[in-house]
Short mmCIF file of C-alpha atoms and ligand atoms in Angstrom, two decimals:
data_model
loop_
_atom_site.label_atom_id
_atom_site.label_comp_id
_atom_site.label_asym_id
_atom_site.label_seq_id
_atom_site.Cartn_x
_atom_site.Cartn_y
_atom_site.Cartn_z
CA MET A 1 24.31 -39.24 76.68
CA ARG A 2 22.70 -42.07 78.57
CA ILE A 3 24.18 -45.38 77.53
CA ARG A 4 21.62 -48.06 76.92
CA ARG A 5 22.00 -50.94 79.31
CA ALA A 6 21.49 -54.38 77.79
CA MET A 7 18.03 -55.70 78.65
CA PHE A 8 18.93 -58.82 80.63
CA GLN A 9 22.10 -60.43 81.83
CA SER A 10 20.65 -63.86 80.97
CA VAL A 11 17.24 -65.50 80.54
CA HIS A 12 16.10 -68.61 82.43
CA VAL A 13 12.93 -70.69 82.39
CA ALA A 14 11.17 -72.41 85.28
CA PRO A 15 7.85 -74.24 85.60
CA GLU A 16 6.89 -72.62 88.91
CA GLY A 17 7.99 -70.12 91.51
CA GLU A 18 7.30 -66.75 93.08
CA ALA A 19 7.19 -63.87 90.62
CA GLU A 20 7.44 -60.10 90.95
CA ALA A 21 5.36 -59.59 87.84
CA LEU A 22 2.76 -61.27 85.72
CA ILE A 23 2.10 -61.08 81.97
CA LEU A 24 -1.58 -61.48 81.09
CA GLY A 25 -2.95 -61.46 77.55
CA VAL A 26 -5.94 -59.26 76.71
CA PHE A 27 -7.98 -59.57 73.55
CA GLN A 28 -9.61 -56.53 72.04
CA ASP A 29 -12.97 -57.31 73.69
CA LYS A 30 -11.15 -56.94 77.04
CA ARG A 31 -12.90 -59.87 78.62
CA VAL A 32 -11.00 -61.47 81.46
CA ALA A 33 -12.76 -64.33 83.21
CA PRO A 34 -12.83 -63.89 87.03
CA GLU A 35 -11.32 -67.35 87.50
CA VAL A 36 -8.15 -66.40 85.61
CA PHE A 37 -6.95 -64.46 88.60
CA PRO A 38 -9.53 -64.28 91.39
CA GLU A 39 -7.46 -62.32 93.94
CA ALA A 40 -6.76 -59.52 91.52
CA PHE A 41 -10.06 -59.49 89.72
CA PRO A 42 -11.28 -56.05 90.91
CA THR A 43 -7.89 -54.45 90.16
CA LEU A 44 -7.91 -56.04 86.72
CA GLN A 45 -11.42 -54.82 85.96
CA ALA A 46 -10.42 -51.28 86.84
CA ALA A 47 -7.30 -51.40 84.66
CA LEU A 48 -9.22 -52.85 81.72
CA ALA A 49 -11.70 -50.00 81.96
CA ARG A 50 -8.98 -47.41 81.40
CA ARG A 51 -9.11 -45.70 77.99
CA GLU A 52 -5.42 -46.43 77.34
CA CYS A 53 -6.11 -50.14 77.63
CA THR A 54 -7.28 -51.08 74.13
CA GLY A 55 -6.36 -54.75 73.86
CA GLU A 56 -4.92 -53.97 70.42
CA LYS A 57 -1.89 -56.01 69.42
CA GLU A 58 1.18 -54.85 71.41
CA ASN A 59 -0.82 -52.42 73.56
CA LEU A 60 0.63 -52.50 77.08
CA VAL A 61 -0.94 -51.31 80.32
CA GLU A 62 0.28 -51.96 83.84
CA THR A 63 -1.49 -52.30 87.11
CA PHE A 64 -0.48 -53.46 90.58
CA TYR A 65 -2.04 -55.46 93.32
CA LEU A 66 -0.97 -56.28 96.83
CA LYS A 67 -0.30 -59.88 97.70
CA GLU A 68 0.26 -60.00 101.42
CA ASP A 69 2.78 -57.17 101.81
CA ARG A 70 4.25 -57.45 98.33
CA GLU A 71 3.31 -55.41 95.33
CA ILE A 72 2.81 -57.53 92.21
CA ARG A 73 3.07 -55.87 88.83
CA ILE A 74 0.62 -56.98 86.14
CA LEU A 75 1.39 -56.36 82.48
CA LEU A 76 -1.77 -56.41 80.42
CA LEU A 77 -0.50 -57.27 76.97
CA GLY A 78 -2.84 -56.55 74.04
CA LEU A 79 -3.35 -59.48 71.66
CA GLY A 80 -5.80 -57.94 69.16
CA GLN A 81 -8.63 -60.09 67.77
CA PRO A 82 -8.39 -63.84 68.52
CA GLY A 83 -8.89 -64.63 64.81
CA ALA A 84 -6.04 -62.35 63.76
CA LEU A 85 -3.43 -63.62 66.22
CA ARG A 86 -0.58 -65.71 64.76
CA PRO A 87 2.17 -67.67 66.56
CA GLY A 88 4.81 -65.36 65.01
CA ASP A 89 3.18 -62.37 66.75
CA PHE A 90 4.57 -63.65 70.05
CA ARG A 91 8.06 -62.54 68.99
CA ASN A 92 7.14 -58.88 69.05
CA LEU A 93 4.78 -59.38 71.99
CA ALA A 94 7.64 -60.80 74.03
CA ALA A 95 9.76 -57.82 73.01
CA VAL A 96 7.12 -55.29 74.07
CA ALA A 97 6.70 -56.94 77.47
CA GLY A 98 10.44 -57.58 77.84
CA ARG A 99 11.42 -53.95 77.26
CA ARG A 100 9.06 -52.91 80.02
CA LEU A 101 10.31 -55.61 82.39
CA ALA A 102 13.90 -54.56 81.82
CA GLN A 103 13.04 -50.93 82.46
CA ALA A 104 11.32 -51.91 85.71
CA ARG A 105 14.26 -54.18 86.59
CA ILE A 106 12.00 -57.17 87.09
CA CYS A 107 13.89 -60.45 87.65
CA THR A 108 11.05 -62.96 87.84
CA VAL A 109 7.93 -62.90 85.72
CA HIS A 110 5.05 -65.29 85.46
CA VAL A 111 4.00 -65.76 81.82
CA ALA A 112 0.30 -66.62 81.72
CA LEU A 113 -0.61 -66.49 78.04
CA GLY A 114 -1.86 -70.09 77.75
CA PRO A 115 -5.60 -69.42 78.01
CA GLN A 116 -5.53 -66.89 75.16
CA VAL A 117 -3.39 -69.13 72.95
CA ARG A 118 -5.97 -71.87 73.51
CA GLU A 119 -8.88 -69.53 72.85
CA ALA A 120 -7.32 -68.40 69.56
CA GLY A 121 -6.83 -72.05 68.60
CA LEU A 122 -3.08 -71.64 68.05
CA ASP A 123 -0.26 -74.15 68.38
CA MET A 124 0.96 -73.80 71.98
CA ASN A 125 4.53 -74.89 71.23
CA ALA A 126 4.86 -72.53 68.24
CA CYS A 127 3.62 -69.58 70.32
CA GLY A 128 6.00 -70.43 73.15
CA ARG A 129 8.84 -70.74 70.70
CA ALA A 130 8.22 -67.32 69.20
CA PHE A 131 7.95 -65.88 72.71
CA GLY A 132 11.30 -67.46 73.62
CA GLU A 133 12.89 -66.17 70.40
CA GLY A 134 11.64 -62.66 71.05
CA THR A 135 12.91 -62.65 74.62
CA GLY A 136 16.26 -64.18 73.66
CA LEU A 137 16.80 -61.73 70.78
CA LEU A 138 15.91 -58.85 73.06
CA ALA A 139 18.54 -60.03 75.55
CA TRP A 140 21.41 -59.60 73.07
CA LYS A 141 24.00 -57.32 74.65
CA GLY A 142 26.14 -55.90 71.86
CA ASP A 143 28.17 -53.77 74.27
CA ALA A 144 31.42 -55.75 74.28
CA PHE A 145 33.31 -52.71 72.98
CA ARG A 146 32.10 -50.20 75.55
CA GLY A 147 35.14 -49.00 77.46
CA SER A 148 35.64 -47.58 80.94
CA ALA A 149 34.20 -44.23 79.84
CA THR A 150 30.76 -45.54 78.92
CA LYS A 151 30.49 -49.09 80.18
CA PRO A 152 26.85 -49.48 81.26
CA GLU A 153 25.96 -51.26 84.49
CA THR A 154 25.35 -54.97 84.32
CA PRO A 155 21.68 -55.77 83.79
CA ASP A 156 19.72 -58.27 85.89
CA PRO A 157 19.06 -61.89 84.98
CA LEU A 158 15.44 -62.67 84.06
CA THR A 159 13.53 -65.82 84.96
CA LEU A 160 10.39 -66.67 83.00
CA ILE A 161 8.00 -68.77 85.04
CA VAL A 162 5.93 -70.74 82.55
CA PRO A 163 3.49 -73.29 84.01
CA ASP A 164 2.19 -74.68 80.70
CA ASP A 165 4.49 -77.58 79.69
CA THR A 166 4.03 -77.22 75.94
CA PHE A 167 4.39 -73.44 75.93
CA ARG A 168 7.46 -73.78 78.17
CA ALA A 169 9.12 -76.34 75.86
CA GLY A 170 8.58 -73.85 73.04
CA VAL A 171 10.10 -71.03 75.07
CA GLU A 172 13.17 -73.15 75.80
CA TYR A 173 13.63 -74.00 72.11
CA GLY A 174 13.16 -70.36 71.14
CA LEU A 175 15.73 -69.16 73.65
CA ARG A 176 18.32 -71.63 72.41
CA LEU A 177 17.68 -70.69 68.82
CA ALA A 178 18.02 -67.03 69.77
CA SER A 179 21.39 -67.73 71.36
CA ALA A 180 22.63 -69.10 68.01
CA VAL A 181 21.34 -65.91 66.39
CA ASN A 182 23.07 -63.85 69.08
CA LEU A 183 26.35 -65.61 68.35
CA ALA A 184 26.04 -64.44 64.73
CA ARG A 185 25.23 -60.93 65.98
CA ASP A 186 28.28 -60.88 68.30
CA LEU A 187 30.52 -61.74 65.36
CA SER A 188 28.84 -59.13 63.16
CA GLN A 189 29.39 -56.51 65.85
CA THR A 190 33.10 -57.26 66.19
CA PRO A 191 35.14 -54.55 64.45
CA PRO A 192 37.28 -55.37 61.41
CA ASN A 193 40.60 -54.73 63.17
CA ILE A 194 39.75 -57.71 65.38
CA ALA A 195 37.42 -59.83 63.24
CA THR A 196 39.88 -60.80 60.50
CA PRO A 197 39.32 -63.94 58.37
CA LEU A 198 41.57 -66.03 60.63
CA TRP A 199 39.90 -64.65 63.75
CA ILE A 200 36.56 -65.82 62.35
CA ALA A 201 38.20 -69.20 61.71
CA GLU A 202 39.28 -69.38 65.36
CA ARG A 203 35.73 -68.57 66.50
CA ALA A 204 34.46 -71.29 64.19
CA GLU A 205 36.93 -73.81 65.62
CA GLN A 206 35.97 -72.87 69.15
CA MET A 207 32.25 -73.14 68.43
CA ALA A 208 32.82 -76.47 66.64
CA GLN A 209 34.62 -77.88 69.64
CA GLN A 210 31.85 -76.84 72.00
CA SER A 211 29.08 -78.10 69.71
CA GLY A 212 30.58 -81.33 68.42
CA LEU A 213 31.13 -80.18 64.84
CA HIS A 214 34.14 -80.86 62.63
CA CYS A 215 35.99 -77.77 61.51
CA ARG A 216 38.61 -77.39 58.82
CA VAL A 217 40.28 -74.16 57.72
CA LEU A 218 41.92 -73.88 54.31
CA GLN A 219 44.52 -71.13 54.16
CA GLY A 220 47.84 -70.21 52.58
CA GLU A 221 49.37 -72.91 50.38
CA GLU A 222 46.34 -75.12 50.77
CA LEU A 223 44.07 -72.39 49.46
CA LYS A 224 46.41 -72.08 46.46
CA ALA A 225 46.55 -75.84 45.95
CA GLU A 226 42.76 -75.94 45.95
CA ARG A 227 42.67 -73.07 43.42
CA MET A 228 40.46 -70.80 45.49
CA GLU A 229 41.17 -67.99 43.05
CA GLY A 230 38.40 -65.64 44.12
CA LEU A 231 39.43 -65.70 47.78
CA LEU A 232 43.10 -65.33 46.92
CA HIS A 233 42.44 -62.49 44.52
CA VAL A 234 40.06 -60.51 46.71
CA GLY A 235 42.32 -61.00 49.75
CA ARG A 236 45.57 -60.03 47.98
CA ALA A 237 45.98 -56.51 49.33
CA SER A 238 45.13 -57.28 52.92
CA ALA A 239 47.59 -57.97 55.75
CA ASN A 240 44.90 -60.39 56.98
CA PRO A 241 45.00 -63.41 54.68
CA PRO A 242 41.83 -65.08 53.34
CA CYS A 243 40.57 -68.55 54.23
CA LEU A 244 37.80 -71.01 53.53
CA ILE A 245 36.18 -72.29 56.71
CA ARG A 246 34.35 -75.62 56.57
CA LEU A 247 32.06 -76.74 59.39
CA GLU A 248 30.47 -80.16 59.27
CA TYR A 249 27.67 -81.71 61.26
CA ARG A 250 27.44 -85.51 61.04
CA PRO A 251 24.43 -87.33 62.46
CA GLU A 252 25.20 -89.63 65.37
CA LYS A 253 23.97 -92.76 63.62
CA GLY A 254 26.21 -92.20 60.61
CA THR A 255 24.80 -91.86 57.14
CA THR A 256 25.60 -92.07 53.46
CA ARG A 257 23.15 -89.32 52.60
CA PRO A 258 24.33 -86.20 50.77
CA PRO A 259 24.69 -83.09 52.92
CA VAL A 260 22.72 -79.89 52.97
CA VAL A 261 25.28 -77.15 52.33
CA PHE A 262 25.14 -73.55 53.53
CA VAL A 263 27.54 -70.99 52.08
CA GLY A 264 28.18 -67.54 53.57
CA LYS A 265 29.87 -64.45 52.18
CA THR A 266 32.36 -63.48 54.88
CA ILE A 267 34.05 -60.26 53.82
CA THR A 268 35.49 -58.99 57.09
CA TYR A 269 35.77 -55.50 55.61
CA ASP A 270 34.72 -54.13 52.23
CA THR A 271 36.53 -50.94 51.25
CA GLY A 272 35.51 -51.59 47.65
CA GLY A 273 39.17 -52.16 46.74
CA LEU A 274 40.59 -49.91 44.02
CA SER A 275 36.99 -49.21 42.96
CA ILE A 276 36.88 -47.59 46.37
CA LYS A 277 33.66 -46.84 48.19
CA SER A 278 32.72 -43.29 49.13
CA ARG A 279 33.24 -42.43 52.79
CA GLU A 280 29.50 -42.62 53.52
CA ASN A 281 29.10 -45.99 51.85
CA MET A 282 32.08 -47.54 53.59
CA VAL A 283 30.82 -47.10 57.15
CA GLY A 284 29.25 -50.31 58.40
CA MET A 285 31.10 -52.56 55.95
CA LYS A 286 32.37 -54.59 58.91
CA ARG A 287 28.96 -56.24 58.50
CA ASP A 288 29.84 -57.52 55.03
CA LYS A 289 30.64 -60.80 56.83
CA ASP A 290 27.08 -61.32 58.04
CA GLY A 291 26.24 -64.11 55.58
CA GLY A 292 29.10 -66.15 57.02
CA CYS A 293 28.23 -65.17 60.60
CA ALA A 294 24.70 -66.48 60.03
CA VAL A 295 26.05 -69.75 58.61
CA LEU A 296 28.19 -70.14 61.73
CA GLY A 297 25.14 -69.48 63.90
CA VAL A 298 22.92 -71.93 62.06
CA MET A 299 25.61 -74.64 62.29
CA GLN A 300 25.54 -74.21 66.07
CA ALA A 301 21.75 -74.54 66.09
CA VAL A 302 21.94 -77.60 63.83
CA SER A 303 24.37 -79.45 66.08
CA THR A 304 23.08 -78.45 69.50
CA LEU A 305 19.35 -78.08 68.94
CA ILE A 306 17.99 -79.63 65.75
CA ARG A 307 20.33 -82.60 65.33
CA PRO A 308 18.86 -83.86 62.05
CA ASP A 309 19.69 -87.35 60.75
CA PHE A 310 21.37 -86.03 57.61
CA PRO A 311 24.70 -84.19 57.35
CA VAL A 312 24.94 -80.41 57.12
CA VAL A 313 28.02 -78.51 55.94
CA GLY A 314 28.71 -74.78 56.38
CA LEU A 315 31.25 -73.03 54.16
CA LEU A 316 32.48 -69.53 55.00
CA ALA A 317 34.36 -67.72 52.25
CA ALA A 318 36.39 -65.27 54.33
CA ALA A 319 38.56 -62.42 53.02
CA GLU A 320 39.14 -58.73 53.50
CA ASN A 321 38.59 -56.49 50.46
CA SER A 322 41.38 -54.04 51.18
CA ILE A 323 43.53 -51.60 49.20
CA GLY A 324 47.29 -51.70 48.61
CA ALA A 325 50.00 -52.12 46.06
CA ALA A 326 49.00 -55.76 45.66
CA SER A 327 45.30 -54.97 45.11
CA MET A 328 43.37 -56.77 42.43
CA ARG A 329 42.60 -54.41 39.57
CA SER A 330 39.77 -53.82 37.22
CA ASP A 331 40.84 -55.56 33.95
CA ASP A 332 42.39 -58.52 35.81
CA VAL A 333 41.18 -61.93 34.64
CA ILE A 334 41.01 -64.92 36.97
CA THR A 335 40.36 -68.59 36.19
CA TYR A 336 38.25 -70.62 38.61
CA ARG A 337 38.74 -74.27 39.46
CA ASN A 338 35.75 -75.20 37.30
CA GLY A 339 37.44 -73.52 34.29
CA VAL A 340 35.23 -70.42 34.19
CA THR A 341 37.16 -67.18 33.54
CA VAL A 342 36.14 -63.83 35.01
CA GLU A 343 37.18 -60.36 33.97
CA ILE A 344 37.13 -57.98 36.92
CA THR A 345 35.31 -54.80 35.94
CA ASN A 346 34.63 -53.53 39.46
CA THR A 347 36.68 -54.55 42.49
CA ASP A 348 33.72 -53.65 44.71
CA ALA A 349 31.74 -56.60 43.33
CA GLU A 350 33.94 -58.89 45.44
CA GLY A 351 31.33 -60.98 47.23
CA ARG A 352 30.42 -62.98 44.15
CA LEU A 353 34.15 -63.61 43.51
CA VAL A 354 34.63 -65.37 46.86
CA LEU A 355 31.24 -67.10 46.82
CA ALA A 356 32.15 -68.63 43.45
CA ASP A 357 35.01 -70.56 45.09
CA ALA A 358 32.79 -71.90 47.85
CA LEU A 359 30.03 -72.87 45.40
CA CYS A 360 32.52 -74.71 43.14
CA TRP A 361 33.87 -76.52 46.19
CA ALA A 362 30.36 -77.33 47.40
CA CYS A 363 29.31 -78.91 44.10
CA GLU A 364 32.55 -80.74 43.42
CA ILE A 365 33.61 -81.91 46.88
CA GLU A 366 30.46 -82.08 48.98
CA LYS A 367 28.11 -83.55 46.34
CA PRO A 368 25.25 -81.86 48.16
CA ALA A 369 21.51 -82.52 48.26
CA LEU A 370 20.98 -78.77 48.08
CA ILE A 371 22.87 -75.49 48.57
CA VAL A 372 21.71 -72.21 50.08
CA ASP A 373 24.01 -69.21 50.14
CA LEU A 374 23.58 -66.09 52.27
CA ALA A 375 25.32 -62.90 51.21
CA THR A 376 25.26 -59.14 51.75
CA LEU A 377 25.75 -59.00 48.00
CA THR A 378 24.24 -55.83 46.54
CA GLY A 379 23.10 -52.35 47.44
CA GLY A 380 20.53 -52.92 44.69
CA VAL A 381 18.53 -55.34 46.81
CA VAL A 382 18.31 -52.68 49.53
CA VAL A 383 16.89 -50.26 46.96
CA ALA A 384 14.41 -52.87 45.73
CA LEU A 385 13.17 -54.45 48.96
CA GLY A 386 14.39 -52.23 51.80
CA SER A 387 14.75 -53.91 55.18
CA VAL A 388 11.50 -55.87 54.98
CA TYR A 389 12.38 -58.84 52.75
CA ALA A 390 15.59 -60.54 51.71
CA GLY A 391 15.95 -61.15 47.96
CA LEU A 392 15.59 -64.84 47.13
CA PHE A 393 16.75 -66.44 43.90
CA CYS A 394 15.77 -70.05 43.40
CA GLU A 395 14.73 -71.96 40.32
CA ASP A 396 14.10 -75.26 42.08
CA VAL A 397 10.39 -75.45 42.90
CA SER A 398 10.66 -77.71 45.91
CA LEU A 399 13.54 -75.83 47.55
CA LEU A 400 11.69 -72.60 46.84
CA ALA A 401 8.55 -73.91 48.56
CA ARG A 402 10.56 -75.15 51.54
CA LEU A 403 12.30 -71.80 51.94
CA GLU A 404 9.05 -69.86 51.66
CA ARG A 405 7.52 -72.11 54.31
CA ALA A 406 10.57 -71.67 56.56
CA ALA A 407 10.32 -67.90 56.07
CA GLU A 408 6.72 -67.94 57.21
CA VAL A 409 7.46 -69.95 60.35
CA SER A 410 10.66 -68.08 61.27
CA GLY A 411 9.44 -64.60 60.39
CA GLU A 412 12.60 -64.04 58.32
CA ARG A 413 10.92 -62.92 55.11
CA VAL A 414 12.06 -63.71 51.58
CA TRP A 415 10.81 -62.29 48.29
CA ARG A 416 11.56 -64.14 45.10
CA LEU A 417 13.36 -62.26 42.32
CA PRO A 418 13.73 -63.57 38.75
CA LEU A 419 16.67 -65.37 37.18
CA HIS A 420 15.48 -65.39 33.58
CA ALA A 421 18.07 -66.58 31.02
CA GLU A 422 17.93 -63.21 29.24
CA TYR A 423 19.73 -61.62 32.19
CA ARG A 424 22.77 -63.73 31.33
CA GLU A 425 23.60 -61.25 28.57
CA LEU A 426 24.45 -58.64 31.20
CA MET A 427 27.38 -60.65 32.51
CA LYS A 428 29.13 -61.51 29.22
CA SER A 429 32.71 -60.30 28.90
CA PRO A 430 34.46 -59.31 25.68
CA VAL A 431 37.66 -61.01 26.86
CA ALA A 432 36.71 -63.68 29.41
CA ASP A 433 33.61 -65.79 30.07
CA LEU A 434 32.09 -63.32 32.49
CA VAL A 435 32.46 -59.86 33.92
CA ASN A 436 31.94 -59.51 37.66
CA SER A 437 29.81 -56.40 37.16
CA ASN A 438 27.98 -54.85 34.24
CA PRO A 439 28.94 -51.19 33.81
CA GLY A 440 25.26 -50.24 33.40
CA ARG A 441 22.78 -49.90 36.24
CA LYS A 442 20.46 -52.67 35.22
CA ALA A 443 19.18 -55.31 37.63
CA HIS A 444 22.02 -55.22 40.15
CA PRO A 445 20.78 -57.91 42.54
CA ILE A 446 20.01 -60.17 39.58
CA GLN A 447 23.47 -59.60 38.09
CA GLY A 448 24.97 -61.02 41.27
CA ALA A 449 22.71 -64.07 41.19
CA VAL A 450 23.29 -64.69 37.47
CA PHE A 451 27.02 -64.54 38.04
CA LEU A 452 26.77 -67.20 40.75
CA THR A 453 24.79 -69.60 38.52
CA HIS A 454 28.02 -70.23 36.58
CA PHE A 455 29.51 -71.89 39.65
CA VAL A 456 26.65 -74.19 40.61
CA GLU A 457 26.01 -77.45 38.80
CA ARG A 458 22.65 -77.27 37.08
CA LYS A 459 21.18 -80.39 38.64
CA ILE A 460 21.83 -79.31 42.23
CA PRO A 461 18.96 -77.43 43.90
CA TRP A 462 20.37 -74.04 44.91
CA ALA A 463 19.10 -70.82 46.39
CA HIS A 464 20.88 -67.50 46.71
CA ILE A 465 19.64 -65.10 49.38
CA ASP A 466 20.78 -61.48 49.18
CA ILE A 467 20.61 -60.20 52.76
CA ALA A 468 22.13 -56.72 52.24
CA GLY A 469 18.86 -55.07 53.34
CA VAL A 470 17.99 -57.27 56.30
CA HIS A 471 21.25 -58.20 58.06
CA ALA A 472 21.04 -55.10 60.25
CA VAL A 473 18.48 -52.51 61.34
CA ASP A 474 19.17 -48.78 61.68
CA ALA A 475 16.79 -48.27 64.62
CA ASP A 476 15.24 -50.39 67.39
CA ARG A 477 12.59 -52.66 65.89
CA GLY A 478 10.64 -55.53 67.44
CA PRO A 479 13.09 -57.64 69.44
CA PHE A 480 16.10 -55.97 67.79
CA ILE A 481 18.11 -52.95 68.82
CA LYS A 482 19.91 -50.84 66.22
CA GLY A 483 22.58 -53.15 64.80
CA PRO A 484 22.85 -56.71 63.49
CA THR A 485 19.81 -59.00 63.25
CA GLY A 486 21.59 -62.30 62.60
CA TYR A 487 19.21 -62.74 59.67
CA GLY A 488 19.33 -66.22 58.18
CA VAL A 489 20.03 -68.28 61.30
CA ARG A 490 16.36 -68.81 62.10
CA LEU A 491 15.37 -69.17 58.43
CA LEU A 492 17.92 -71.89 57.71
CA ALA A 493 17.40 -73.58 61.08
CA GLU A 494 13.72 -73.86 60.19
CA LEU A 495 14.61 -75.17 56.72
CA VAL A 496 16.65 -77.97 58.34
CA HIS A 497 13.90 -78.60 60.87
CA GLY A 498 11.35 -78.84 58.03
CA LEU A 499 13.51 -81.26 56.02
CA GLN A 500 13.92 -83.42 59.11
CA LYS A 501 10.15 -83.63 59.56
CA GLU A 502 9.44 -84.51 55.94
CA ASP A 503 8.91 -88.19 55.22
CA LEU A 504 10.04 -87.74 51.64
CA TRP A 505 13.44 -86.72 52.89
CA GLN A 506 13.85 -89.83 55.03
CA ASP A 507 15.77 -92.92 53.83
N1 LIG B 601 28.96 -55.42 50.29
C1 LIG B 601 28.44 -54.67 49.20
C2 LIG B 601 26.92 -54.65 49.17
C3 LIG B 601 26.22 -53.95 50.29
C4 LIG B 601 25.76 -52.66 50.13
C5 LIG B 601 25.96 -54.60 51.48
C6 LIG B 601 25.09 -52.04 51.16
C7 LIG B 601 25.30 -53.96 52.50
C8 LIG B 601 24.84 -52.69 52.34
C9 LIG B 601 28.92 -55.29 47.90
O1 LIG B 601 30.16 -55.91 47.94
C10 LIG B 601 29.02 -54.18 46.91
O2 LIG B 601 29.86 -53.35 47.05
N2 LIG B 601 28.15 -54.21 45.92
C11 LIG B 601 28.10 -53.24 44.91
C12 LIG B 601 28.08 -54.01 43.62
C13 LIG B 601 28.45 -53.20 42.42
C14 LIG B 601 29.86 -52.71 42.50
C15 LIG B 601 28.29 -54.09 41.21
C16 LIG B 601 26.84 -52.43 45.06
O3 LIG B 601 25.80 -53.00 45.38
O4 LIG B 601 26.89 -51.23 44.88
MN1 LIG B 602 31.79 -54.58 47.58
ZN1 LIG B 603 30.80 -56.58 49.76
#
């Protein structure tokens, strides 16, 4: 087996310099003005005339020309029709070009897409940003656990030479955002024997220190004193105790404004508990922490890149859903700090149990302007939406609109699912207020969302995003390789960015 080498060791940006390769955009009409590249014009004409060169979106053809005694590689990157090109397309375009560059072991490339961006009438910064995101996401390594038997060789660093100032600023932003996404992906990739709840807390503390965030970890007696019953109950059987991780960004100027709060399901491993998963369904459950990993990633982006003038808080509800003599059982009843009682009917519906603690805390302690939670909550959302859209639940029209806008800009898609009051019937318990799972098969993703509504104060705008279908991909796709996508970092970063831009949101 050939072990895939990571694409690039690192990615850098420069305004000028010598390059071994050149990326040129080609629209479907295959017109390239002679002045774009006079020395190579005849070579270009010949390459454009080839049948394989279609100019369709993501079509890629290479040609070479001699500059003095050096061979320069030209990547002719298809852009489709000018009217059909969107800034978000530059994510996948960067990935197509980047994969080829990595294969050819190119270290310096001149990115000359400006003229086509201008011709299509697109926002130069937005296109650059998507290009930077695509390249940065492609550069994720994910091979930290390769040992001496398969360790691939170290890849080369890549420098993007981008002469256009606006496009280059976009590329730089995109690369930094991608590195926050890649942090989330590194955590997701870490196996559950290493990535325990307290290990995640240490990573959070480390990131907070580097990024200027405040970090607090509630564990042990403190968790008990704060009545984090869901975390304590889910984590009971594990040798790795649960914790609630709180990250806070405070604007430099100081503020009295209420924070935006992000909550992440951080189950470091989900065996299902006594309602044990089948062997096939258990594999990959190290990624049941991906909601929390994305919250950690977005907090890094908030404090190092976006720096809004309102506070942002991230809450990670971290526990391992293990099996042992101390396991929670079906039939157990727990009482939350807001007084709501829950009868456990399925120990595999654990995510909602830990999220409930964090949502109670968010409403009561943080007094937030809005809450968004990210969770790999249900297999049902995978059945419903596959890996194309995350399931979004939100009854607040303005938060809904903001999230849908952020999804469009970031390319992290959301599809709204209903939260009609009639679904509440499904979660009624004969002995407690709620069951954690209805024994029937109805509306699984909605059951999870309905359950959570009992832990969020009505007047607080709140959205629940079920990412079970989108947090990882099972084959290479766009800028991703098989594995974690870090879904949610870019979506929530763009939400914060959007709020910051809005006048309404200002003091
Ligand atoms: N972590 C799983 C959901 C999941 C499934 C995430 C597949 C990623 C991929 C969750 O805790 C779970 O087990 N959900 C159950 C809920 C059921 C027991 C009510 C499910 O969806 O089957
Ligand atoms: Mn589960
Ligand atoms: Zn789970």
